[in-house]
Amino acid sequence: MIARVAWLLARPGSAGAAASVLPVVAFGVVTALLLTVAGGAQTFFTWTDDTSMLYQSLAVIALVLLVVPLVSLGGAAARLSARRRDDRLATLRLLGATPGVVRALAVIEAAAFALAGAVLGVLAYLVAVPLIGLIPFRGEPLGAAGVLLPWWVLVAAPIAVAALAAMSAVLGLRQVVISPLGVRTRQEAPRLHWIRVVAGVGVVAFAYALMSVIGVAQVALVLITMLAVAFGGTLAVLNLIGPWVIRLIASAQVRRAKTPARLLAARSVLESPKAAWRQVGGVAMTSFMAVFAGVGVGLLGAAAADGGNGDPESAMLLADVRTGILITVVGSFLMVACSVGVGQAAAILDRADLYRSLDMLGMPVATMEAARRRAVMSPLRVTAVGSAVIAAIVMLPLTGITLIVAPLSLAVIAGVLAAGIGIVWLGLVVTRPVLDRAAAG
Amino acid sequence: MSSFVIEAAGLTKSFGSAHALAGVDLQVRTGESLAIMGASGSGKTTLLHCLAGITRPDSGTVGFRSGIGLVPVTELGERERSRLRREAFGFVFQQGLLIPELTAVENVALALMLNGMPRATAEQHARGWLAALGLAGLEERRIGQLSGGQAQRVAIARAQVTGATVVFADEPTGALDSQTSADVMGALLHSTTGQGRTLVVVTHDPDVAARCSRVVVMRDGRIVGERQGARSVHPAAAARVEAQAAAAAAGSAGAAGTPEGPRA
């Protein structure tokens, strides 16, 4: 029965194409990124020399950074499915379908989107393999053959992504009430942050198992595990202070706001600083790490070049770490952009009646758009710049020295952060058609 | 000088194969309270949307007489109609449709800020309107912390704060109990026609229509009945008009196309 109704529901709805294309594209990007990093990591795990362990640890960190947003993306996609099928799901409930059946429908749809997106992601990865092969590590390109994953990984990846999406859809739907009168967000949304912990532990366990199979040394395993745990710990701390800082800044912005768009944006952030944080928090860790590592790398690189006695091997290592940082930062911003796009589409559909009424009142759609963008971009800027500044302060003496001896390496990191913010902005821009449709009614 | 603030002629509008408006002529007089009644699907909300420049009719014209002359609403572009709605019209919806994360005073002040008024001044005006509508002391509450009747008064303040010439209300009391409904309707009339402004209200509630100075009844996209001075008419008469309209809509042949109800 569920399968038949799911098929009926697969017809286009009133929310427009953007609402169905977005989750597919998002899952596609996420899958392609995961495979890219996994492909690179695969190369690292074939190395057996002194520095190979460092490369392997860094690859694990990058994978952790990418899997966490994947989990929240699944939840967001399921909420979007539930919202854009608002009237149909509510009607089904009215006709007597149990909440379980209706939820199953939303989960199936999210999983189907994830599967379709993941397959596209695999194709995108295959197209990109020659390019990925050009990325230089240890002074020479990785090579297309090196980064091409075995066929069974490419088959398993879409299935795994769809399964993850279905799992996080089940959890994400706990925030949504599908009643016979409509779909709406639960007032007291259950807290979901523990999922991140579970996901983190899961990833660590998976990586541990994987490496045991491959046969990495026991000492290396312990070190890598400790690194991942320390990493998760920092993430947890940032999760605690992030929403608090965002609330503080938003309430100051509410008082200062002079235009309708600024007032609306600040109020909507203040309405739920935790939700604002959930959307952009993934960037915090990345930009913290980017500055932290970037300063170190820049400094060491400069010292080595300055002394003129830097051995080529460590110079190469520093260059590689820098490459890795850039890839991870860009990837993490891409992930955030995907989840912002999907999350925003759901948020717009959730408030379609309100946007329609504001349009009737004569509020320009441009004002609504500006408010919506600001509500995402403002916490994002606070998060990205704030974490970067904290990292710079933590390493203050070193930052100062680096600024003098290796300004270029800091400039590159600043540029990448700026580009990342631009990518998220693009994620917002693509949801504009959803708003236009909602406002036009 | 004409005493009409809005003149509509020959309005038609179809959604797919359904004819929401099938040739409507209507003049709205300055300072009157006009109720548009009719069964569900009779086209009354579509008519309101056309009069207010929200929806463009398939054919026909709507003119709005402003201080600077006659504005051809149906010929304006999307942006200009949006501006007209913002500056000259006010709206009250059934569900209030206030912005939930803003406070009461911010919801009202927003209408002025959209017209470029500085926030401090806008909030000052907004406070004045909220107080006049009996909401003093509730300015800083968010919408979720207000009752349905209070929220609807905030919506009335928002519709009026810009000095709107015409206020359009779509089932403004539809979600309220009868006592609160009477209070809100009183507040709405007092703040519009009581100030020399014009009120156009879509309703299926005979009690609401009974308090307006003129009632038109719609059926199948046409105006099939009209009466004036309804305030002097016994509510039972208004109820009868509604019942007749409903019966006609339900398919009973009879008074089709003929005006109903007493004319003043």
XYZ file of C-alpha atoms in Angstrom:
705
model
C 0.000 0.000 0.000
C 2.759 2.390 1.015
C 4.632 1.780 -2.220
C 1.559 2.509 -4.305
C 0.725 5.730 -2.479
C 4.371 6.801 -2.622
C 4.243 6.418 -6.383
C 1.054 8.498 -6.585
C 2.703 11.188 -4.487
C 5.712 11.305 -6.783
C 3.799 13.497 -9.225
C 4.829 17.115 -9.323
C 3.394 19.213 -6.537
C 2.597 22.887 -6.270
C 5.934 23.786 -4.686
C 7.741 23.840 -8.016
C 10.703 22.018 -9.419
C 13.265 23.724 -7.196
C 11.938 21.920 -4.129
C 12.638 18.507 -5.662
C 15.794 19.382 -7.595
C 17.502 20.914 -4.554
C 17.721 17.794 -2.365
C 18.882 15.709 -5.338
C 21.632 18.177 -6.195
C 22.602 18.475 -2.542
C 22.971 14.722 -2.126
C 24.869 14.602 -5.410
C 27.401 17.196 -4.261
C 27.818 15.498 -0.898
C 28.391 12.079 -2.480
C 30.859 13.442 -5.010
C 32.791 15.179 -2.231
C 32.855 12.075 -0.066
C 34.142 9.940 -2.933
C 36.749 12.559 -3.823
C 38.129 12.623 -0.316
C 37.900 8.838 -0.033
C 39.774 8.513 -3.330
C 42.544 10.769 -2.098
C 42.650 8.983 1.246
C 42.957 5.669 -0.579
C 46.216 6.884 -2.066
C 47.508 7.889 1.359
C 46.772 4.464 2.799
C 48.991 2.830 0.199
C 51.986 4.714 1.549
C 54.069 3.069 4.243
C 56.879 5.531 5.000
C 57.453 7.807 8.031
C 55.048 10.607 7.142
C 52.267 8.399 5.768
C 50.526 8.294 9.134
C 50.181 12.068 9.194
C 48.567 11.960 5.784
C 46.232 9.219 6.937
C 45.163 11.123 10.060
C 44.430 14.218 8.031
C 42.322 12.188 5.619
C 40.293 10.806 8.540
C 39.690 14.327 9.825
C 38.497 15.444 6.429
C 36.103 12.480 6.249
C 34.668 13.281 9.697
C 34.145 16.873 8.599
C 32.176 15.713 5.591
C 30.021 12.972 7.135
C 28.549 15.164 9.888
C 26.830 17.579 7.486
C 25.675 14.602 5.414
C 23.656 13.392 8.388
C 21.971 16.754 8.943
C 21.346 17.064 5.217
C 19.278 13.855 5.297
C 17.110 15.278 8.062
C 16.628 18.551 6.220
C 15.695 16.723 3.014
C 13.033 14.686 4.837
C 11.544 17.822 6.394
C 11.485 19.391 2.946
C 9.690 16.314 1.569
C 7.085 16.534 4.321
C 6.536 20.257 3.769
C 6.265 20.289 0.028
C 3.760 17.450 0.238
C 1.964 19.369 2.974
C -1.562 19.214 1.587
C -1.308 15.666 0.281
C 0.114 14.180 3.465
C -2.487 16.035 5.527
C -5.247 14.747 3.256
C -3.953 11.205 3.658
C -4.141 11.629 7.423
C -7.657 12.985 7.034
C -8.548 9.912 4.992
C -7.398 7.752 7.853
C -3.759 6.942 7.083
C -1.833 6.403 10.291
C 1.018 8.768 11.209
C 3.355 5.842 10.640
C 2.283 5.375 7.023
C 2.560 9.090 6.297
C 5.996 9.283 7.892
C 7.114 6.251 5.924
C 6.089 8.079 2.748
C 8.208 11.098 3.611
C 11.169 8.874 4.502
C 10.833 6.899 1.263
C 10.805 10.116 -0.717
C 13.884 11.460 1.076
C 15.715 8.165 0.507
C 14.720 8.170 -3.180
C 16.055 11.702 -3.579
C 19.236 10.679 -1.795
C 19.663 7.647 -4.047
C 19.094 9.667 -7.211
C 21.453 12.375 -5.991
C 24.093 9.860 -4.921
C 24.050 8.161 -8.320
C 24.548 11.546 -9.956
C 27.285 12.198 -7.404
C 29.083 8.997 -8.432
C 28.875 10.072 -12.081
C 30.186 13.525 -11.199
C 33.034 11.907 -9.280
C 33.911 9.689 -12.245
C 33.968 12.727 -14.517
C 36.150 14.551 -11.998
C 38.622 11.702 -11.432
C 41.167 12.997 -14.005
C 40.984 16.428 -12.335
C 41.307 14.983 -8.840
C 44.312 13.083 -10.119
C 45.985 16.403 -10.888
C 45.978 17.454 -7.215
C 49.603 17.405 -6.182
C 50.728 15.591 -3.062
C 54.378 14.908 -2.308
C 55.363 17.030 -5.244
C 53.582 15.048 -7.880
C 49.996 14.582 -9.024
C 48.077 11.773 -7.333
C 47.233 10.313 -10.719
C 43.819 9.278 -11.965
C 44.487 5.593 -11.427
C 45.453 6.237 -7.797
C 42.284 8.124 -6.844
C 39.836 5.869 -8.716
C 37.968 3.856 -6.107
C 37.198 0.145 -6.627
C 33.890 -0.539 -8.425
C 32.188 -2.024 -5.382
C 32.727 1.210 -3.427
C 31.031 3.144 -6.226
C 28.074 0.753 -6.104
C 27.896 0.732 -2.322
C 28.191 4.512 -1.921
C 24.722 5.458 -3.247
C 23.144 2.703 -1.173
C 24.976 3.863 1.942
C 24.047 7.502 1.310
C 20.376 6.566 0.784
C 20.401 4.476 3.974
C 21.976 7.333 5.939
C 19.423 9.749 4.484
C 16.556 7.445 5.472
C 17.939 7.136 9.002
C 18.347 10.844 9.484
C 14.945 11.390 7.845
C 13.332 9.286 10.553
C 15.022 11.455 13.167
C 14.431 14.724 11.294
C 10.713 14.036 11.029
C 10.426 14.036 14.784
C 10.500 17.829 14.441
C 7.428 17.795 12.225
C 3.809 17.130 13.101
C 1.804 15.701 10.209
C -1.770 16.215 11.344
C -4.966 15.974 9.301
C -4.986 19.776 9.278
C -1.542 20.256 7.809
C 2.159 19.842 8.282
C 3.875 22.125 10.715
C 7.034 22.361 12.697
C 6.773 21.147 16.250
C 6.896 24.017 18.721
C 9.308 22.258 21.037
C 11.548 20.549 18.555
C 13.385 17.615 20.101
C 17.081 18.314 20.423
C 19.070 16.472 17.860
C 22.630 17.365 18.683
C 23.382 13.929 20.150
C 23.060 12.565 16.628
C 26.265 14.341 15.789
C 27.981 12.550 18.629
C 26.598 9.213 17.466
C 27.658 9.981 13.909
C 31.112 11.039 15.082
C 31.563 7.873 17.140
C 30.252 5.824 14.232
C 32.714 7.376 11.840
C 35.613 6.877 14.229
C 34.623 3.237 14.748
C 34.270 2.740 11.019
C 37.613 4.345 10.294
C 39.194 2.263 13.071
C 37.787 -0.947 11.636
C 38.776 0.013 8.127
C 42.328 0.740 9.106
C 42.590 -2.468 11.119
C 41.591 -4.350 8.013
C 44.109 -2.504 5.906
C 46.681 -3.264 8.578
C 47.858 0.079 9.859
C 50.161 -0.117 12.861
C 48.524 -0.320 16.304
C 50.247 2.860 17.518
C 48.970 4.761 14.538
C 45.430 3.571 15.269
C 45.555 4.887 18.819
C 46.998 8.208 17.694
C 44.428 8.678 14.962
C 41.597 7.768 17.326
C 42.844 10.262 19.896
C 43.046 12.901 17.210
C 39.448 12.250 16.138
C 38.268 12.366 19.757
C 40.062 15.667 20.396
C 38.519 16.944 17.227
C 35.040 15.910 18.334
C 35.661 17.499 21.728
C 36.440 20.863 20.154
C 33.343 20.487 18.019
C 31.256 19.861 21.151
C 32.664 22.967 22.846
C 31.954 25.073 19.774
C 28.413 23.650 19.766
C 27.955 24.913 23.301
C 29.200 28.464 22.834
C 28.121 28.948 19.196
C 24.357 29.376 19.748
C 25.033 31.576 22.769
C 27.227 33.966 20.778
C 24.733 34.017 17.903
C 21.924 34.902 20.330
C 23.996 37.700 21.844
C 24.780 39.250 18.471
C 21.228 38.846 17.149
C 19.701 40.620 20.135
C 22.084 43.538 19.613
C 21.094 43.558 15.935
C 17.384 43.632 16.828
C 17.951 46.815 18.818
C 20.040 48.448 16.090
C 17.971 47.335 13.073
C 16.823 50.280 10.980
C 15.359 48.606 7.899
C 12.557 46.014 7.683
C 14.937 43.397 6.244
C 17.460 43.823 9.065
C 14.764 43.692 11.729
C 13.175 40.574 10.246
C 16.523 38.824 9.866
C 17.705 39.580 13.393
C 14.354 38.527 14.881
C 14.286 35.265 12.980
C 17.807 34.399 14.168
C 16.849 35.345 17.725
C 13.748 33.142 17.431
C 16.018 30.100 17.399
C 19.761 30.696 17.710
C 20.201 26.923 17.905
C 18.579 26.444 14.494
C 20.740 29.216 13.050
C 23.794 27.511 14.510
C 22.779 24.090 13.205
C 22.713 25.547 9.713
C 26.192 27.092 9.754
C 27.974 25.416 12.676
C 29.855 23.037 10.405
C 31.878 25.998 9.192
C 33.105 26.886 12.681
C 35.353 23.872 13.089
C 36.679 24.171 9.571
C 37.629 27.802 9.776
C 39.072 27.325 13.258
C 41.224 24.512 11.957
C 42.113 26.343 8.759
C 43.615 29.290 10.621
C 45.180 27.118 13.305
C 46.919 24.843 10.851
C 47.438 27.578 8.287
C 49.427 29.686 10.721
C 51.581 26.753 11.695
C 52.211 25.690 8.133
C 52.949 29.229 6.974
C 55.388 29.773 9.799
C 57.226 26.500 9.382
C 57.371 26.987 5.647
C 58.835 30.446 6.045
C 61.347 29.243 8.617
C 62.470 26.429 6.373
C 62.833 28.712 3.371
C 64.549 31.372 5.433
C 67.132 29.054 6.920
C 67.844 27.779 3.453
C 68.468 24.396 5.009
C 64.901 23.127 4.885
C 64.996 19.613 3.546
C 62.795 19.173 0.478
C 60.755 16.454 2.167
C 59.402 18.642 4.974
C 58.831 21.521 2.572
C 56.760 19.156 0.502
C 54.849 17.989 3.574
C 53.986 21.588 4.471
C 52.757 22.250 0.969
C 50.624 19.106 1.134
C 49.069 20.086 4.449
C 48.192 23.434 2.920
C 46.555 21.693 -0.052
C 44.583 19.483 2.322
C 43.380 22.475 4.343
C 42.153 24.256 1.245
C 40.287 21.181 -0.016
C 38.673 20.560 3.360
C 37.621 24.187 3.837
C 36.064 24.384 0.378
C 34.385 20.987 0.837
C 32.956 21.944 4.183
C 31.545 25.190 2.827
C 30.023 23.251 -0.089
C 28.332 20.939 2.410
C 26.960 23.870 4.365
C 25.753 25.467 1.137
C 23.871 22.264 0.267
C 22.178 21.974 3.627
C 21.387 25.718 3.633
C 19.745 25.364 0.217
C 17.608 22.412 1.274
C 16.838 23.892 4.697
C 15.810 27.224 3.221
C 13.500 25.632 0.673
C 11.759 23.816 3.543
C 11.600 26.991 5.633
C 10.021 28.980 2.794
C 7.356 26.340 2.150
C 6.671 26.217 5.883
C 5.878 29.934 5.854
C 4.237 30.114 2.421
C 0.980 31.588 3.818
C 2.880 34.306 5.633
C 4.978 35.204 2.566
C 1.782 35.293 0.508
C 0.167 37.685 2.979
C 3.265 39.909 3.116
C 3.160 40.115 -0.673
C -0.488 41.182 -0.461
C 0.419 43.846 2.082
C 2.830 45.227 -0.480
C 6.126 44.048 1.010
C 8.504 43.731 -1.966
C 9.727 40.170 -2.519
C 13.214 41.684 -2.567
C 12.743 42.683 1.084
C 11.667 39.176 2.067
C 14.643 37.801 0.152
C 17.054 40.213 1.820
C 15.719 39.287 5.265
C 16.018 35.582 4.554
C 19.583 35.893 3.219
C 20.695 38.016 6.098
C 19.235 35.531 8.578
C 21.650 32.891 7.226
C 24.623 35.021 6.210
C 24.885 37.005 9.424
C 25.338 33.939 11.696
C 27.600 32.426 9.020
C 29.895 35.448 9.013
C 29.897 35.510 12.790
C 30.732 31.796 12.876
C 33.399 31.728 10.168
C 35.131 34.979 11.068
C 34.634 34.432 14.805
C 36.222 30.969 14.815
C 39.065 32.189 12.624
C 39.707 35.129 14.943
C 39.612 32.890 18.024
C 42.137 30.578 16.424
C 44.325 33.550 15.549
C 44.120 34.829 19.127
C 44.894 31.423 20.602
C 48.085 31.416 18.544
C 48.612 35.147 18.908
C 52.425 35.388 18.950
C 52.677 32.926 16.093
C 49.947 34.665 14.108
C 51.830 37.928 14.407
C 55.067 36.403 13.225
C 53.328 34.599 10.357
C 51.670 37.815 9.316
C 55.123 39.303 8.870
C 57.131 36.415 7.486
C 54.460 34.569 5.491
C 51.613 36.972 4.703
C 50.738 35.067 1.564
C 49.725 31.867 3.349
C 47.352 33.809 5.623
C 45.990 35.707 2.639
C 45.236 32.432 0.873
C 43.324 31.142 3.895
C 41.393 34.404 4.216
C 40.587 34.182 0.512
C 39.325 30.621 0.848
C 37.117 31.589 3.806
C 35.671 34.451 1.757
C 35.078 32.139 -1.207
C 33.367 29.652 1.125
C 31.006 32.327 2.383
C 30.291 33.108 -1.270
C 29.413 29.448 -1.959
C 26.853 29.427 0.860
C 25.432 32.664 -0.519
C 24.935 30.856 -3.829
C 23.117 28.070 -1.956
C 20.704 30.751 -0.764
C 20.291 32.388 -4.141
C 19.149 29.177 -5.832
C 16.153 28.941 -3.456
C 14.833 32.318 -4.641
C 12.366 30.696 -7.129
C 10.766 28.842 -4.213
C 10.174 32.188 -2.482
C 8.819 33.786 -5.663
C 6.319 30.968 -6.009
C 5.300 31.121 -2.366
C 4.775 34.893 -2.470
C 2.732 34.685 -5.667
C 0.489 32.085 -4.015
C -16.057 65.168 -7.958
C -16.958 61.517 -7.777
C -17.742 60.052 -4.383
C -16.402 56.671 -5.494
C -13.016 55.612 -4.174
C -12.853 52.425 -6.264
C -14.643 51.736 -9.532
C -14.567 48.323 -11.146
C -16.154 47.481 -14.475
C -16.585 44.256 -16.396
C -14.255 42.163 -14.232
C -13.747 38.575 -15.325
C -11.272 36.057 -13.944
C -10.924 32.343 -14.571
C -8.805 29.745 -12.842
C -8.548 26.940 -15.360
C -12.124 26.149 -16.333
C -13.641 27.766 -13.228
C -15.027 31.265 -13.692
C -14.346 33.040 -10.407
C -15.570 36.359 -11.798
C -18.047 36.468 -14.692
C -18.499 40.166 -15.327
C -18.625 42.259 -12.156
C -19.318 45.999 -11.980
C -18.911 47.576 -8.583
C -18.374 51.055 -7.178
C -17.035 51.484 -3.684
C -18.098 54.795 -2.144
C -15.761 56.918 -0.104
C -16.292 56.370 3.609
C -18.673 53.435 3.310
C -18.354 49.992 4.812
C -19.097 47.484 2.081
C -19.670 43.806 2.827
C -19.248 41.256 0.043
C -21.217 38.126 0.888
C -21.725 34.827 -0.835
C -21.222 31.103 -0.514
C -17.824 29.471 -0.816
C -16.611 29.617 -4.394
C -18.902 32.500 -5.319
C -15.879 34.621 -6.232
C -15.963 37.071 -3.338
C -12.307 36.722 -2.362
C -11.223 36.917 -6.022
C -13.243 40.136 -6.323
C -11.512 41.548 -3.234
C -8.104 40.593 -4.657
C -8.910 42.311 -7.962
C -10.178 45.476 -6.269
C -7.030 45.634 -4.119
C -4.635 45.079 -7.024
C -3.425 41.720 -5.695
C -4.762 39.757 -8.662
C -5.036 41.018 -12.210
C -8.424 40.270 -13.799
C -8.547 38.563 -17.213
C -10.545 41.516 -18.465
C -12.205 44.608 -17.051
C -10.824 47.617 -15.237
C -10.312 48.756 -11.664
C -9.709 52.425 -10.897
C -8.662 53.853 -7.547
C -9.382 57.515 -6.877
C -6.484 58.864 -4.859
C -5.565 62.379 -3.806
C -3.709 62.907 -7.092
C -6.395 61.570 -9.420
C -7.641 58.273 -10.797
C -5.116 55.427 -10.619
C -5.729 52.695 -13.248
C -4.996 49.747 -10.919
C -5.407 47.087 -13.624
C -2.851 48.787 -15.854
C -0.111 49.010 -13.245
C 2.847 46.651 -13.216
C 3.589 44.221 -10.380
C 5.968 46.605 -8.639
C 3.614 49.587 -8.820
C 0.662 47.572 -7.554
C 2.822 46.344 -4.700
C 3.627 49.949 -3.839
C -0.031 50.953 -4.103
C -1.027 48.191 -1.683
C 1.740 49.225 0.683
C 0.941 52.924 0.685
C -2.767 53.364 -0.008
C -4.396 50.120 1.157
C -4.547 48.153 4.371
C -5.277 44.426 4.758
C -6.747 42.251 7.496
C -6.774 38.483 6.945
C -8.720 35.733 8.664
C -5.697 34.233 10.401
C -4.092 37.562 11.186
C -0.967 36.381 9.363
C 1.275 38.496 11.521
C 4.989 37.725 11.597
C 5.352 35.353 14.554
C 8.903 36.233 15.555
C 8.231 39.983 15.748
C 6.590 41.725 18.701
C 3.167 43.351 18.353
C 4.634 46.835 17.999
C 7.239 45.654 15.457
C 4.537 44.000 13.335
C 2.646 47.288 13.154
C 5.730 49.487 12.749
C 6.984 47.285 9.887
C 4.201 48.613 7.623
C 5.538 52.147 8.139
C 9.190 51.106 7.850
C 8.410 49.572 4.449
C 7.384 53.064 3.359
C 10.711 54.410 4.528
C 9.808 55.791 7.937
C 12.627 55.612 10.521
C 12.123 52.801 13.019
C 11.824 54.952 16.156
C 9.116 57.140 14.640
C 7.356 54.100 13.183
C 7.261 52.371 16.559
C 5.931 55.525 18.177
C 3.033 55.656 15.711
C 2.487 51.922 16.129
C 2.232 52.278 19.908
C -0.406 54.972 19.445
C -2.527 52.680 17.257
C -2.121 49.700 19.557
C -3.211 51.826 22.524
C -6.201 53.132 20.573
C -7.201 49.529 19.884
C -7.001 48.627 23.571
C -3.651 46.844 23.441
C -1.634 49.207 25.670
C 0.843 47.203 27.714
C 0.982 44.327 25.221
C 3.302 46.069 22.736
C 6.359 43.943 23.479
C 4.531 40.624 23.363
C 5.148 38.316 20.477
C 2.170 37.186 18.413
C 2.076 33.723 19.952
C 1.593 35.322 23.373
C -1.604 37.116 22.280
C -5.164 35.771 22.079
C -6.884 35.467 18.697
C -8.863 38.662 19.244
C -5.778 40.587 20.372
C -3.793 39.366 17.367
C -6.586 40.481 15.064
C -6.490 43.949 16.672
C -2.755 44.062 15.959
C -3.588 43.225 12.339
C -6.121 46.073 12.294
C -3.510 48.449 13.694
C -1.084 47.273 10.978
C -3.711 47.892 8.278
C -4.447 51.381 9.598
C -1.099 52.716 10.743
C -0.062 53.857 7.262
C -3.196 55.977 6.969
C -4.592 53.628 4.343
C -7.473 55.118 2.324
C -9.148 51.740 1.925
C -8.928 48.715 4.222
C -9.651 45.298 2.719
C -10.622 42.568 5.152
C -11.057 38.905 4.168
C -13.152 37.070 6.778
C -11.583 39.172 9.544
C -13.639 37.451 12.235
C -13.696 33.992 10.662
C -11.507 32.414 13.317
C -13.068 34.129 16.353
C -15.964 33.339 18.699
C -19.073 35.495 18.396
C -18.367 37.902 21.271
C -14.725 38.511 20.234
C -15.919 38.746 16.661
C -18.321 41.550 17.562
C -15.559 43.406 19.446
C -13.074 43.071 16.590
C -15.664 44.169 14.009
C -16.439 47.195 16.193
C -12.739 48.063 16.349
C -12.375 47.600 12.609
C -15.354 49.864 11.809
C -14.307 52.465 14.336
C -10.775 52.697 12.944
C -11.911 52.893 9.307
C -15.304 54.417 8.569
C -15.175 56.085 11.971
C -12.181 58.049 10.633
C -13.723 58.779 7.233
C -11.916 55.855 5.572
C -13.376 53.053 3.516
C -13.784 49.405 4.499
C -14.360 46.516 2.116
C -14.991 43.261 3.940
C -15.533 39.764 2.568
C -17.601 37.694 4.962
C -20.107 34.899 5.227
C -21.146 36.045 8.697
C -24.557 37.858 8.632
C -23.692 39.574 11.932
C -20.598 41.123 10.340
C -22.498 42.128 7.200
C -25.278 43.577 9.319
C -22.902 46.158 10.723
C -21.812 47.415 7.308
C -23.482 50.277 5.454
C -23.918 48.290 2.232
C -24.008 44.622 1.313
C -23.506 42.986 -2.073
C -24.195 39.284 -2.524
C -22.254 37.192 -5.013
C -23.067 33.950 -6.705
C -21.212 32.161 -9.509
C -18.905 35.097 -10.093
C -21.653 37.713 -10.384
C -23.217 40.216 -8.043
C -26.767 38.983 -7.627
C -28.009 41.198 -4.844
C -27.344 44.495 -3.173
C -28.816 46.478 -0.358
C -27.843 49.654 1.405
C -28.124 50.985 4.907
C -27.955 47.469 6.231
C -27.177 48.795 9.635
C -30.815 49.757 9.948
C -31.910 46.356 8.713
C -32.701 43.644 11.207
C -29.961 40.991 11.311
C -32.591 38.432 10.353
C -32.901 40.144 6.980
C -29.210 39.813 6.370
C -29.393 36.183 7.362
C -32.195 35.708 4.849
C -30.075 37.187 2.053
C -27.288 34.809 2.945
C -29.690 31.874 3.080
C -31.120 32.755 -0.308
C -27.663 33.065 -1.783
C -26.705 29.726 -0.342
C -29.868 28.112 -1.631
C -29.327 29.603 -5.075
C -25.731 28.425 -5.087
C -26.915 24.976 -4.121
C -28.767 24.793 -7.419
C -32.349 25.833 -6.746
C -33.650 27.762 -9.731
C -35.503 30.898 -8.814
C -33.943 34.230 -8.059
C -31.032 33.670 -10.412
C -29.615 36.920 -11.696
C -32.188 39.116 -10.013
C -31.313 41.576 -7.262
C -32.376 40.452 -3.829
C -32.983 42.108 -0.525
C -34.326 45.516 0.333
C -32.900 48.552 -1.371
C -32.609 51.748 0.532
